[in-house]
């Protein structure tokens, strides 16, 4: 069964195109390492909650938009191998270089995790 990595980040709204450009460069690496699908989503209907919500989870400010992304892998073993290689490539591949492809958001406020699907329709 597939394995999913999920991500939620706050991106300055003015950086939408920079976010798209950054994703187009970096996401190719995940595909090269075995990911089967990558989805990058720009917040369109992200309401404020009463106790918690996406905006609070990433400490989004009024001038930021919440982005939600996921990477689908064929299985956890492929994901673990791919993510292990990503850590190495972050040090050597120019697509991860802050000079060539600066992150258009504060990576310290990103929340992420790996998920094993339990229901698939």
XYZ file of N, CA, C and O in Angstrom:
484
model
N 0.844 -1.181 0.000
C 0.000 0.000 0.000
C 0.888 1.242 0.000
O 1.991 1.234 0.529
N 0.410 2.314 -0.569
C 1.152 3.567 -0.676
C 1.509 4.122 0.703
O 0.954 3.705 1.724
N 2.441 5.049 0.719
C 2.832 5.761 1.933
C 2.794 7.246 1.598
O 3.172 7.649 0.484
N 2.345 8.081 2.533
C 2.145 9.507 2.274
C 2.957 10.353 3.230
O 2.939 10.124 4.438
N 3.666 11.342 2.700
C 4.271 12.394 3.508
C 3.408 13.630 3.338
O 3.086 14.023 2.203
N 2.992 14.256 4.439
C 2.156 15.445 4.388
C 2.877 16.646 4.973
O 3.685 16.502 5.902
N 2.575 17.827 4.433
C 3.242 19.069 4.837
C 2.231 20.209 4.892
O 1.379 20.320 4.015
N 2.348 21.062 5.896
C 1.560 22.287 5.984
C 2.544 23.400 6.313
O 3.358 23.281 7.238
N 2.472 24.496 5.537
C 3.375 25.626 5.754
C 2.631 26.937 5.543
O 1.602 26.979 4.872
N 3.179 27.988 6.133
C 2.685 29.350 5.902
C 3.630 30.006 4.904
O 4.842 30.022 5.103
N 3.056 30.518 3.817
C 3.861 31.152 2.773
C 3.405 32.603 2.630
O 2.194 32.855 2.528
N 4.331 33.564 2.627
C 3.891 34.929 2.356
C 3.071 34.957 1.055
O 3.520 34.435 0.034
N 1.897 35.527 1.127
C 0.999 35.533 -0.026
C 1.677 36.129 -1.255
O 1.473 35.641 -2.372
N 2.516 37.121 -1.053
C 3.233 37.741 -2.166
C 4.230 36.779 -2.818
O 4.683 37.017 -3.933
N 4.556 35.677 -2.151
C 5.529 34.702 -2.667
C 4.876 33.513 -3.359
O 5.526 32.477 -3.542
N 3.625 33.624 -3.754
C 2.940 32.484 -4.356
C 3.702 31.934 -5.560
O 3.942 30.732 -5.648
N 4.088 32.791 -6.487
C 4.798 32.301 -7.673
C 6.165 31.743 -7.305
O 6.594 30.727 -7.857
N 6.840 32.361 -6.341
C 8.133 31.833 -5.887
C 7.950 30.448 -5.256
O 8.783 29.562 -5.444
N 6.846 30.249 -4.531
C 6.530 28.944 -3.953
C 6.343 27.912 -5.066
O 6.880 26.805 -5.006
N 5.593 28.262 -6.093
C 5.352 27.359 -7.225
C 6.667 27.038 -7.932
O 6.951 25.883 -8.247
N 7.475 28.063 -8.178
C 8.766 27.855 -8.847
C 9.673 26.954 -8.012
O 10.327 26.047 -8.549
N 9.730 27.210 -6.711
C 10.549 26.392 -5.809
C 10.083 24.940 -5.853
O 10.894 24.019 -5.985
N 8.780 24.729 -5.756
C 8.230 23.370 -5.782
C 8.551 22.669 -7.097
O 8.903 21.485 -7.104
N 8.436 23.369 -8.199
C 8.720 22.757 -9.504
C 10.163 22.281 -9.608
O 10.437 21.287 -10.279
N 11.083 22.962 -8.934
C 12.486 22.538 -8.956
C 12.743 21.379 -8.003
O 13.412 20.414 -8.357
N 12.221 21.468 -6.787
C 12.515 20.469 -5.756
C 11.689 19.198 -5.941
O 12.197 18.092 -5.735
N 10.442 19.324 -6.343
C 9.573 18.148 -6.438
C 10.086 17.123 -7.447
O 9.852 15.931 -7.285
N 10.791 17.571 -8.454
C 11.372 16.660 -9.431
C 12.313 15.665 -8.740
O 12.364 14.492 -9.108
N 13.025 16.135 -7.720
C 13.936 15.251 -6.988
C 13.175 14.101 -6.325
O 13.628 12.952 -6.358
N 12.026 14.406 -5.735
C 11.242 13.354 -5.095
C 10.774 12.324 -6.120
O 10.788 11.125 -5.856
N 10.387 12.793 -7.295
C 9.988 11.862 -8.362
C 11.178 10.995 -8.782
O 11.024 9.802 -8.991
N 12.354 11.604 -8.897
C 13.546 10.848 -9.269
C 13.867 9.767 -8.236
O 14.453 8.742 -8.575
N 13.469 9.996 -6.992
C 13.777 9.062 -5.910
C 12.641 8.093 -5.615
O 12.693 7.372 -4.624
N 11.622 8.073 -6.481
C 10.593 7.058 -6.358
C 9.199 7.516 -6.010
O 8.274 6.697 -5.982
N 8.997 8.791 -5.721
C 7.646 9.270 -5.436
C 6.775 9.072 -6.669
O 7.228 9.262 -7.796
N 5.530 8.688 -6.436
C 4.623 8.463 -7.563
C 3.757 9.668 -7.868
O 3.300 9.828 -8.999
N 3.536 10.529 -6.855
C 2.707 11.707 -7.075
C 3.035 12.752 -6.026
O 3.273 12.424 -4.865
N 3.039 14.008 -6.443
C 3.283 15.123 -5.540
C 2.218 16.175 -5.824
O 2.013 16.553 -6.974
N 1.569 16.629 -4.774
C 0.531 17.640 -4.904
C 0.913 18.832 -4.032
O 1.192 18.675 -2.846
N 0.908 20.016 -4.611
C 1.156 21.266 -3.891
C -0.135 22.072 -3.970
O -0.635 22.336 -5.068
N -0.693 22.437 -2.836
C -1.979 23.140 -2.802
C -1.834 24.497 -2.123
O -1.180 24.613 -1.090
N -2.493 25.505 -2.696
C -2.493 26.862 -2.166
C -3.816 27.089 -1.445
O -4.881 26.863 -2.025
N -3.782 27.532 -0.205
C -4.987 27.730 0.595
C -6.012 28.612 -0.096
O -5.696 29.712 -0.533
N -7.224 28.111 -0.183
C -8.310 28.840 -0.834
C -9.491 29.034 0.119
O -10.159 30.048 0.075
N -9.741 28.051 0.952
C -10.842 28.090 1.909
C -10.333 27.470 3.202
O -10.595 26.311 3.500
N -9.564 28.252 3.963
C -8.908 27.769 5.181
C -9.469 28.579 6.357
O -8.922 29.617 6.716
N -10.570 28.102 6.929
C -11.243 28.884 7.977
C -10.503 28.863 9.310
O -9.737 27.941 9.602
N -10.763 29.886 10.097
C -10.264 29.926 11.463
C -11.138 29.006 12.301
O -12.367 29.021 12.184
N -10.509 28.213 13.146
C -11.248 27.316 14.025
C -11.460 27.933 15.391
O -10.951 29.009 15.682
N -12.206 27.231 16.225
C -12.449 27.720 17.587
C -11.343 27.298 18.540
O -11.007 28.019 19.463
N -10.768 26.105 18.327
C -9.683 25.630 19.179
C -8.357 25.565 18.453
O -7.316 25.905 19.002
N -8.396 25.085 17.218
C -7.175 24.972 16.432
C -7.547 25.010 14.952
O -8.715 24.888 14.592
N -6.585 25.228 14.104
C -6.810 25.263 12.661
C -5.456 25.258 11.961
O -4.415 25.312 12.612
N -5.488 25.170 10.640
C -4.246 25.148 9.866
C -3.426 26.417 10.087
O -2.202 26.361 10.206
N -4.070 27.565 10.120
C -3.341 28.831 10.258
C -2.576 28.880 11.583
O -1.410 29.253 11.626
N -3.233 28.499 12.658
C -2.572 28.504 13.966
C -1.474 27.447 14.032
O -0.466 27.646 14.700
N -1.692 26.336 13.377
C -0.712 25.248 13.424
C 0.653 25.695 12.907
O 1.683 25.229 13.391
N 0.653 26.592 11.925
C 1.915 27.061 11.344
C 2.192 28.531 11.658
O 3.061 29.148 11.069
N 1.411 29.080 12.591
C 1.568 30.476 13.030
C 1.506 31.448 11.856
O 2.303 32.384 11.755
N 0.550 31.220 10.943
C 0.402 32.095 9.773
C -0.051 33.486 10.196
O -0.915 33.632 11.056
N 0.551 34.479 9.575
C 0.169 35.868 9.818
C -0.862 36.287 8.766
O -1.156 35.536 7.834
N -1.383 37.491 8.912
C -2.418 37.988 7.993
C -1.923 38.072 6.550
O -2.719 37.968 5.622
N -0.618 38.269 6.364
C -0.082 38.394 5.008
C 0.475 37.072 4.474
O 1.230 37.053 3.513
N 0.070 35.958 5.097
C 0.516 34.642 4.654
C -0.673 33.763 4.287
O -1.778 33.930 4.803
N -0.415 32.829 3.381
C -1.397 31.840 2.957
C -0.893 30.467 3.372
O 0.298 30.192 3.295
N -1.801 29.606 3.798
C -1.429 28.250 4.183
C -1.346 27.386 2.927
O -2.267 27.385 2.099
N -0.237 26.678 2.784
C -0.068 25.714 1.695
C -0.062 24.313 2.299
O 0.482 24.096 3.387
N -0.692 23.398 1.591
C -0.812 22.008 2.037
C -0.285 21.147 0.902
O -0.682 21.314 -0.249
N 0.627 20.254 1.223
C 1.265 19.440 0.186
C 1.372 18.006 0.657
O 1.418 17.738 1.849
N 1.446 17.102 -0.311
C 1.741 15.725 0.049
C 2.513 15.041 -1.060
O 2.464 15.440 -2.216
N 3.268 14.051 -0.633
C 4.048 13.219 -1.547
C 3.553 11.799 -1.369
O 3.498 11.293 -0.243
N 3.198 11.164 -2.460
C 2.762 9.773 -2.409
C 3.902 8.887 -2.900
O 4.497 9.142 -3.950
N 4.195 7.868 -2.113
C 5.240 6.893 -2.428
C 4.581 5.532 -2.641
O 3.508 5.275 -2.087
N 5.212 4.628 -3.376
C 4.607 3.307 -3.564
C 4.520 2.506 -2.269
O 3.614 1.700 -2.096
N 5.455 2.757 -1.331
C 5.469 2.049 -0.055
C 6.431 2.764 0.890
O 7.163 3.671 0.482
N 6.425 2.380 2.154
C 7.266 3.041 3.153
C 8.752 2.807 2.897
O 9.573 3.704 3.114
N 9.117 1.630 2.414
C 10.528 1.342 2.147
C 11.084 2.301 1.089
O 12.191 2.828 1.236
N 10.306 2.547 0.030
C 10.749 3.488 -1.012
C 10.839 4.892 -0.436
O 11.784 5.626 -0.722
N 9.865 5.253 0.391
C 9.888 6.574 1.026
C 11.112 6.732 1.912
O 11.810 7.742 1.865
N 11.387 5.743 2.762
C 12.529 5.838 3.668
C 13.841 5.964 2.895
O 14.699 6.785 3.235
N 13.973 5.196 1.835
C 15.184 5.278 1.003
C 15.268 6.640 0.317
O 16.325 7.276 0.293
N 14.153 7.095 -0.240
C 14.123 8.395 -0.932
C 14.418 9.547 0.003
O 15.212 10.439 -0.317
N 13.792 9.550 1.176
C 14.023 10.645 2.120
C 15.453 10.608 2.658
O 16.040 11.654 2.921
N 16.018 9.424 2.781
C 17.418 9.318 3.175
C 18.335 9.961 2.142
O 19.284 10.662 2.494
N 18.026 9.735 0.886
C 18.814 10.352 -0.208
C 18.594 11.861 -0.257
O 19.531 12.606 -0.549
N 17.382 12.317 0.034
C 17.103 13.763 0.030
C 18.014 14.470 1.023
O 18.547 15.530 0.724
N 18.178 13.893 2.192
C 19.064 14.508 3.194
C 20.472 14.675 2.641
O 21.111 15.698 2.868
N 20.963 13.698 1.901
C 22.285 13.800 1.274
C 22.283 14.864 0.183
O 23.196 15.686 0.098
N 21.251 14.841 -0.664
C 21.178 15.778 -1.783
C 21.037 17.224 -1.330
O 21.472 18.138 -2.035
N 20.441 17.443 -0.160
C 20.302 18.809 0.344
C 21.659 19.472 0.530
O 21.770 20.692 0.483
N 22.685 18.666 0.691
C 24.032 19.190 0.889
C 24.787 19.366 -0.427
O 25.759 20.111 -0.486
N 24.340 18.666 -1.499
C 25.134 18.652 -2.722
C 24.400 19.084 -3.989
O 25.035 19.552 -4.925
N 23.092 18.925 -4.052
C 22.356 19.199 -5.285
C 21.987 20.680 -5.366
O 21.412 21.242 -4.430
N 22.309 21.312 -6.488
C 22.063 22.756 -6.658
C 20.584 23.121 -6.580
O 20.241 24.260 -6.280
N 19.687 22.167 -6.811
C 18.255 22.464 -6.709
C 17.844 22.755 -5.267
O 16.822 23.378 -5.019
N 18.664 22.323 -4.303
C 18.414 22.627 -2.898
C 19.222 23.824 -2.417
O 19.071 24.261 -1.294
N 20.090 24.346 -3.248
C 20.954 25.456 -2.861
C 20.127 26.716 -2.586
O 19.342 27.139 -3.424
N 20.314 27.326 -1.417
C 19.584 28.563 -1.122
C 19.875 29.676 -2.127
O 19.032 30.533 -2.361
N 21.050 29.637 -2.741
C 21.384 30.654 -3.738
C 20.605 30.422 -5.039
O 20.163 31.362 -5.685
N 20.453 29.161 -5.436
C 19.772 28.831 -6.690
C 18.265 28.663 -6.530
O 17.523 28.859 -7.491
N 17.820 28.274 -5.348
C 16.405 27.991 -5.141
C 16.026 28.306 -3.690
O 15.762 27.407 -2.899
N 15.990 29.613 -3.339
C 15.699 29.969 -1.948
C 14.285 29.549 -1.544
O 13.356 29.601 -2.355
N 14.142 29.108 -0.295
C 12.816 28.745 0.207
C 12.007 30.032 0.380
O 12.454 30.948 1.066
N 10.829 30.105 -0.232
C 10.014 31.321 -0.137
C 9.104 31.321 1.096
O 8.038 31.926 1.090
N 9.509 30.612 2.144
C 8.721 30.517 3.371
C 9.665 30.187 4.522
O 10.828 29.847 4.310
N 9.162 30.290 5.739
C 9.938 29.985 6.933
C 9.816 28.491 7.230
O 8.804 28.029 7.757
N 10.833 27.734 6.866
C 10.811 26.292 7.042
C 10.698 25.845 8.494
O 10.274 24.723 8.768
N 11.028 26.716 9.441
C 10.924 26.355 10.855
C 9.480 26.196 11.303
O 9.207 25.561 12.311
N 8.539 26.786 10.547
C 7.124 26.682 10.910
C 6.398 25.612 10.103
O 5.187 25.479 10.190
N 7.125 24.839 9.320
C 6.511 23.753 8.563
C 6.180 22.612 9.513
O 6.974 22.276 10.394
N 4.992 22.029 9.348
C 4.693 20.798 10.061
C 4.612 19.694 9.017
O 4.182 19.920 7.882
N 5.088 18.514 9.382
C 5.134 17.427 8.411
C 5.125 16.095 9.130
O 5.373 16.011 10.334
N 4.828 15.071 8.391
C 4.851 13.738 8.948
C 4.575 12.695 7.892
O 4.089 13.016 6.801
N 4.886 11.453 8.217
C 4.620 10.320 7.326
C 3.391 9.576 7.808
O 3.184 9.405 9.012
N 2.590 9.119 6.845
C 1.308 8.515 7.174
C 1.089 7.224 6.383
O 1.309 7.196 5.169
N 0.639 6.212 7.086
C 0.268 4.948 6.458
C -1.235 4.970 6.204
O -2.009 5.102 7.153
N -1.681 4.887 4.955
C -3.116 4.884 4.681
C -3.812 3.719 5.365
O -3.271 2.608 5.424
N -4.994 3.988 5.877
C -5.791 2.926 6.510
C -7.120 2.696 5.781
O -7.741 1.670 5.966
N -7.530 3.673 4.969
C -8.712 3.533 4.127
C -8.376 4.146 2.782
O -7.837 5.247 2.719
N -8.657 3.422 1.726
C -8.420 3.938 0.375
C -9.596 3.531 -0.495
O -9.927 2.355 -0.593
N -10.246 4.510 -1.090
C -11.421 4.246 -1.927
C -11.088 4.479 -3.394
O -10.337 5.335 -3.730
